[in-house]
Short mmCIF file of C-alpha atoms in Angstrom, two decimals:
data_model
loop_
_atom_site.label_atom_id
_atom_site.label_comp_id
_atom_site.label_asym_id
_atom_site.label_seq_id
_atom_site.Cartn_x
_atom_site.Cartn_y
_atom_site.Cartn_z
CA UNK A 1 -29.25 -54.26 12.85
CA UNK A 2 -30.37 -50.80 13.21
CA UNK A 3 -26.58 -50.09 14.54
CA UNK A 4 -24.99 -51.25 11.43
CA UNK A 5 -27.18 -49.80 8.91
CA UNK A 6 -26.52 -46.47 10.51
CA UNK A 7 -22.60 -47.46 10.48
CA UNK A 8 -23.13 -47.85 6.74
CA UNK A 9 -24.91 -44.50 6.09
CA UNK A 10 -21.99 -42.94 8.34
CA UNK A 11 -19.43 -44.28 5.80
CA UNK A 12 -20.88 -43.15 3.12
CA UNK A 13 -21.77 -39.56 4.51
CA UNK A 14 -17.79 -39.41 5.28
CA UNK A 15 -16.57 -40.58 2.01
CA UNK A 16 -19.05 -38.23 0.36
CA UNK A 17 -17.88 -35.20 2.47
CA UNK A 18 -14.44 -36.01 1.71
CA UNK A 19 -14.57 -36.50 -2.00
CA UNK A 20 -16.83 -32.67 -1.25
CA UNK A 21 -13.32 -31.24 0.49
CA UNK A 22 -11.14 -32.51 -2.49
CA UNK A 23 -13.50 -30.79 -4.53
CA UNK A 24 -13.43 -27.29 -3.23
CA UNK A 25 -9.72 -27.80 -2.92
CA UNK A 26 -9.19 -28.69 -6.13
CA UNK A 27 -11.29 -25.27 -6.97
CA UNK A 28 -9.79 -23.58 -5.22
CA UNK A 29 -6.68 -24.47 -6.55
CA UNK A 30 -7.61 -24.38 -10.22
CA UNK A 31 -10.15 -21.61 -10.77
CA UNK A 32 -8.87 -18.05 -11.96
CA UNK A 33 -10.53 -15.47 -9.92
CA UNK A 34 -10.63 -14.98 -6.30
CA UNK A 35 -14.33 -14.81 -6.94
CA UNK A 36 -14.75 -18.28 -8.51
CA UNK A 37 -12.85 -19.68 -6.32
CA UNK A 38 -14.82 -18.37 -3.07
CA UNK A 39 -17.85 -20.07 -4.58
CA UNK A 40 -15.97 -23.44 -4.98
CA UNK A 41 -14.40 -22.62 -1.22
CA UNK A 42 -17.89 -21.92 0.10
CA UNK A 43 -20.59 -23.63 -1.00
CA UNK A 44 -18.46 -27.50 -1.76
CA UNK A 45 -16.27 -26.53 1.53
CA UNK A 46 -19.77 -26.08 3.70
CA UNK A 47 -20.94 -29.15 2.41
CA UNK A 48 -18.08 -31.48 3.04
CA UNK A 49 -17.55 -30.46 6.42
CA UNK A 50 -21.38 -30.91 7.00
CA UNK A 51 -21.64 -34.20 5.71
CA UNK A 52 -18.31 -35.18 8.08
CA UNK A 53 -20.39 -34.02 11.05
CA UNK A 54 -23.41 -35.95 9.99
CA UNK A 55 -20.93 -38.33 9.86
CA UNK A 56 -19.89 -38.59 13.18
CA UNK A 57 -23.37 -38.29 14.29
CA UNK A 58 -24.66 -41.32 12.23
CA UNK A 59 -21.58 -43.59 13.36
CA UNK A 60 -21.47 -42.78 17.45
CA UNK A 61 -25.62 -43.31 17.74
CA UNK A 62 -25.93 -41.04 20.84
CA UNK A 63 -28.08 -38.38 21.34
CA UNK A 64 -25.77 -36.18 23.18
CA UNK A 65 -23.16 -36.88 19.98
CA UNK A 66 -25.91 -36.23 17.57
CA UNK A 67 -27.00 -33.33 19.14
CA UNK A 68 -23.34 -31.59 19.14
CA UNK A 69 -23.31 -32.59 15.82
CA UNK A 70 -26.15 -30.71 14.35
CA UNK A 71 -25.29 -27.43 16.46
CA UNK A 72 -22.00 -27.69 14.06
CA UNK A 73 -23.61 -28.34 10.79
CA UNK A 74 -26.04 -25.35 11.81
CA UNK A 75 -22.94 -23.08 12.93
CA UNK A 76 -21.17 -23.92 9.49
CA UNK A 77 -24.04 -23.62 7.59
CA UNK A 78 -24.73 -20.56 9.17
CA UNK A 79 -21.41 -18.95 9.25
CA UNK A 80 -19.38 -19.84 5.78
CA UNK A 81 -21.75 -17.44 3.46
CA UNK A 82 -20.92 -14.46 6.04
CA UNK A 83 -17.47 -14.79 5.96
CA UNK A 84 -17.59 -15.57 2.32
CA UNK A 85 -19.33 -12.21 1.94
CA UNK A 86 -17.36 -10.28 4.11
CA UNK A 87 -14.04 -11.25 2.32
CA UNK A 88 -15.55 -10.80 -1.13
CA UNK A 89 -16.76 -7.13 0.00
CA UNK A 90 -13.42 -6.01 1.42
CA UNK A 91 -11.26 -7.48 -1.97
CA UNK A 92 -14.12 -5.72 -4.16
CA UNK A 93 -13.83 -2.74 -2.36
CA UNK A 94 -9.90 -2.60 -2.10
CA UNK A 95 -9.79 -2.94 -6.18
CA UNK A 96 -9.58 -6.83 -6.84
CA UNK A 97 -10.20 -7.09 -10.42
CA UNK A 98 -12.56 -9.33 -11.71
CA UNK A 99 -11.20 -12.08 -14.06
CA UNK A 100 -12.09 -11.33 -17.87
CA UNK A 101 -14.31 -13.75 -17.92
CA UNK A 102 -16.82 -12.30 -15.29
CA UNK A 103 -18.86 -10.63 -17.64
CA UNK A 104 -21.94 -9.11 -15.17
CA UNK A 105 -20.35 -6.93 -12.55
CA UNK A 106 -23.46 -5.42 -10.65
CA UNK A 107 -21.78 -3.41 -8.35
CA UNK A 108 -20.25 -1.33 -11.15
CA UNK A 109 -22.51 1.81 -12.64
CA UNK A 110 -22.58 2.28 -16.64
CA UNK A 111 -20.03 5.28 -15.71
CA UNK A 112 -17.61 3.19 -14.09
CA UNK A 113 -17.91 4.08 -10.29
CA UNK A 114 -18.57 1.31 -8.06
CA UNK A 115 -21.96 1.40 -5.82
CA UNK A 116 -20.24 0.03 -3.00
CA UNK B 1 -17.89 -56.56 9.10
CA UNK B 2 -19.31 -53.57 9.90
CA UNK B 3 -15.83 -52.47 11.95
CA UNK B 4 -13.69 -53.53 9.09
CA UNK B 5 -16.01 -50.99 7.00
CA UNK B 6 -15.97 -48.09 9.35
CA UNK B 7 -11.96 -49.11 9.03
CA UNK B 8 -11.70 -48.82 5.93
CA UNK B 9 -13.69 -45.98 4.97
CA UNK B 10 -11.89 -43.79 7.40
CA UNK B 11 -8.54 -44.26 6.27
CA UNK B 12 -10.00 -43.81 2.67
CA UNK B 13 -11.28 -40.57 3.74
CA UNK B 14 -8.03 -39.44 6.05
CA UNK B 15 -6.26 -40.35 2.74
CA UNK B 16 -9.06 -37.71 0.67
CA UNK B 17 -8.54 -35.16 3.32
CA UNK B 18 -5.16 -34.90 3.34
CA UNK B 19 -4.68 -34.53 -0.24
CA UNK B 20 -7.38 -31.28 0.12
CA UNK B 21 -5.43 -30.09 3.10
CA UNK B 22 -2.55 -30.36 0.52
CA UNK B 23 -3.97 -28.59 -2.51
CA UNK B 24 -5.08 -25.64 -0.25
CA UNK B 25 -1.49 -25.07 1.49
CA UNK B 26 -0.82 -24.74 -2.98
CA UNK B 27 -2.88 -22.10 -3.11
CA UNK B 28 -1.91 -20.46 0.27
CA UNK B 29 1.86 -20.29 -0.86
CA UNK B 30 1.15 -19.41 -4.35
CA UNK B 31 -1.90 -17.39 -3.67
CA UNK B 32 -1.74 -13.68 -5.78
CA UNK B 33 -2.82 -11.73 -2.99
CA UNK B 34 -3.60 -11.60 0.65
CA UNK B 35 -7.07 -12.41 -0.50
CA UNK B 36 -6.74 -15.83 -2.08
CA UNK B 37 -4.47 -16.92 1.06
CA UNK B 38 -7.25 -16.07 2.98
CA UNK B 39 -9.60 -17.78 1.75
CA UNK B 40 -7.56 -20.83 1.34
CA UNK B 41 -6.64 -20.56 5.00
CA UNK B 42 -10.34 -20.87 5.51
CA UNK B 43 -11.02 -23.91 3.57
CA UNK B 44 -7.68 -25.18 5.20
CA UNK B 45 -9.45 -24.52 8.73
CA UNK B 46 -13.17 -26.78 7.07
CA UNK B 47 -10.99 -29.60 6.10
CA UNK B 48 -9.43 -29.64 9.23
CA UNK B 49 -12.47 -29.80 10.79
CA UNK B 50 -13.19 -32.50 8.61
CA UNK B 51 -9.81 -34.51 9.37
CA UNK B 52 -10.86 -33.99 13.25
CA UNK B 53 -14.43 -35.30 12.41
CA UNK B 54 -12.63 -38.64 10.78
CA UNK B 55 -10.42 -38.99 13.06
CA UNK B 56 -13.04 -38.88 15.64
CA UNK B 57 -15.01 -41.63 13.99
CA UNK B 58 -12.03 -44.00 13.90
CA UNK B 59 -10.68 -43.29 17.22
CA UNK B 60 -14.38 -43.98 18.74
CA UNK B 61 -13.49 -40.53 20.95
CA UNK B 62 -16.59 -38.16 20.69
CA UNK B 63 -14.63 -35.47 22.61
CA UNK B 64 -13.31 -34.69 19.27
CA UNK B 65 -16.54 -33.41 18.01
CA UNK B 66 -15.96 -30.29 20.01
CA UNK B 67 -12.52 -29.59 19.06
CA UNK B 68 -14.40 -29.95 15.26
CA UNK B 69 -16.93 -27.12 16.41
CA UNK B 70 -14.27 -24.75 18.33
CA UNK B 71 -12.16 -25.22 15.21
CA UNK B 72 -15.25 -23.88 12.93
CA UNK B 73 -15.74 -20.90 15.43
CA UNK B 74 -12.03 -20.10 14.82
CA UNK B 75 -11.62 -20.36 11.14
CA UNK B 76 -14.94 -17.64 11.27
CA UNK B 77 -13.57 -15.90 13.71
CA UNK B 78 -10.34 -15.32 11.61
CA UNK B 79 -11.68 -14.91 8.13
CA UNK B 80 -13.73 -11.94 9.82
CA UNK B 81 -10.44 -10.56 11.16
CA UNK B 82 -8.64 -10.77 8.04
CA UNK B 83 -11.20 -9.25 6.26
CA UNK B 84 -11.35 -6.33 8.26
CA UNK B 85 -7.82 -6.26 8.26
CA UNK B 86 -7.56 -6.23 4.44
CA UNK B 87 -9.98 -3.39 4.39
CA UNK B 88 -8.99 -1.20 6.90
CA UNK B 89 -5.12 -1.56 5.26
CA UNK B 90 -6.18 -0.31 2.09
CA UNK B 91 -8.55 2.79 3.32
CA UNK B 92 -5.88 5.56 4.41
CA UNK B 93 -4.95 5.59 0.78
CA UNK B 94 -8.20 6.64 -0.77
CA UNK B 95 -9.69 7.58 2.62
CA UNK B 96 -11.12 10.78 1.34
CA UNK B 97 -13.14 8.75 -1.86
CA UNK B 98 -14.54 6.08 0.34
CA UNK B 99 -15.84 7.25 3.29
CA UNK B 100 -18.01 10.17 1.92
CA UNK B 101 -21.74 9.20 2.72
#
């Protein structure tokens, strides 16, 4: 009983954190700036691959599964804003131009020399 | 029933995956500049890890689960690579600007 409820919640967790990955794909693909499309690629791309991991843990019902489980979710949770930052600080600081549309740069002085 | 949901679900959500795996290898051929690629190689590497993870849960095979979390490690490990890498190939230029403390 217990079993199948948790085979239920696994499904859904795993169509959720698909339909997630589509999503920051399809940013990814469609956004205009590098730096819209890291936040699609980032916070939507953490999230679907979490919610596959909680996936796997809800489905297999073990604690050693579960356990391996969470140590990813923590890792990716963990890790995807670094690199996200990293990559966003090395393209700001090798002159990637903001999109028009970006209309708050704070790393940019009134006299046009970047803080950085 | 509950196998014939797990079933179904799975190949719903191989099908989902694979068009996001698809969209990103878009933007990593059409991709501006080095940065866009990547960062579309990285979400390439977190729906991998999420193909891995559904793969996993239809194949009944937990060993997969690790492959999933060595796969996340990598992607990481390579986004922090390239991003030194696209820094470091850019400073000789304007070496003299950017390194003054």
């Amino acid at each position: 009983m217990i079993a199948d409820l948790m085979i239920y919640l696994g499904c859904a967790a795993l169509l959720l954190g698909a339909l997630f990955t589509l999503l920051a794909a399809i940013g990814v693909l469609r956004l205009p700036d590098l730096y819209m499309r890291m936040h699609a690629a980032s916070k939507a791309g953490a999230v679907g691959g979490g919610l596959v991991l909680l996936a796997v843990a809800l489905v297999c019902f073990d604690a050693a599964v579960a356990l391996r489980a969470i140590i990813g979710i923590g890792f990716l949770l963990l890790t995807t804003p670094v690199s996200a930052h990293l990559l966003a600080r090395a393209s700001y600081r090798t002159g990637y131009h903001a999109h028009k549309l970006m209309e708050v740069d704070e790393l940019k002085s009134k006299s046009g020399q970047t803080l950085m | 029933m509950s196998a014939t949901v797990l079933s179904i679900a799975t190949m719903i959500a191989l099908v989902i995956l694979a068009l996001a795996l698809l969209l990103s290898v878009v933007r990593v051929i059409i991709g501006p500049s080095l940065s866009d690629r990547v960062l579309a190689l990285d979400l390439l590497t977190v729906s991998a890890m999420g193909f891995v993870g559904a793969i996993a849960i239809r194949t009944g095979l937990t060993l997969y689960l690790d492959i999933a979390i060595a796969l996340a490690l990598l992607g990481f490990l390579a986004t922090v690579g390239f991003a030194r890498y696209i820094l470091s190939r850019q400073l000789p230029r304007d070496a003299g600007a950017e390194n003054q403390p």
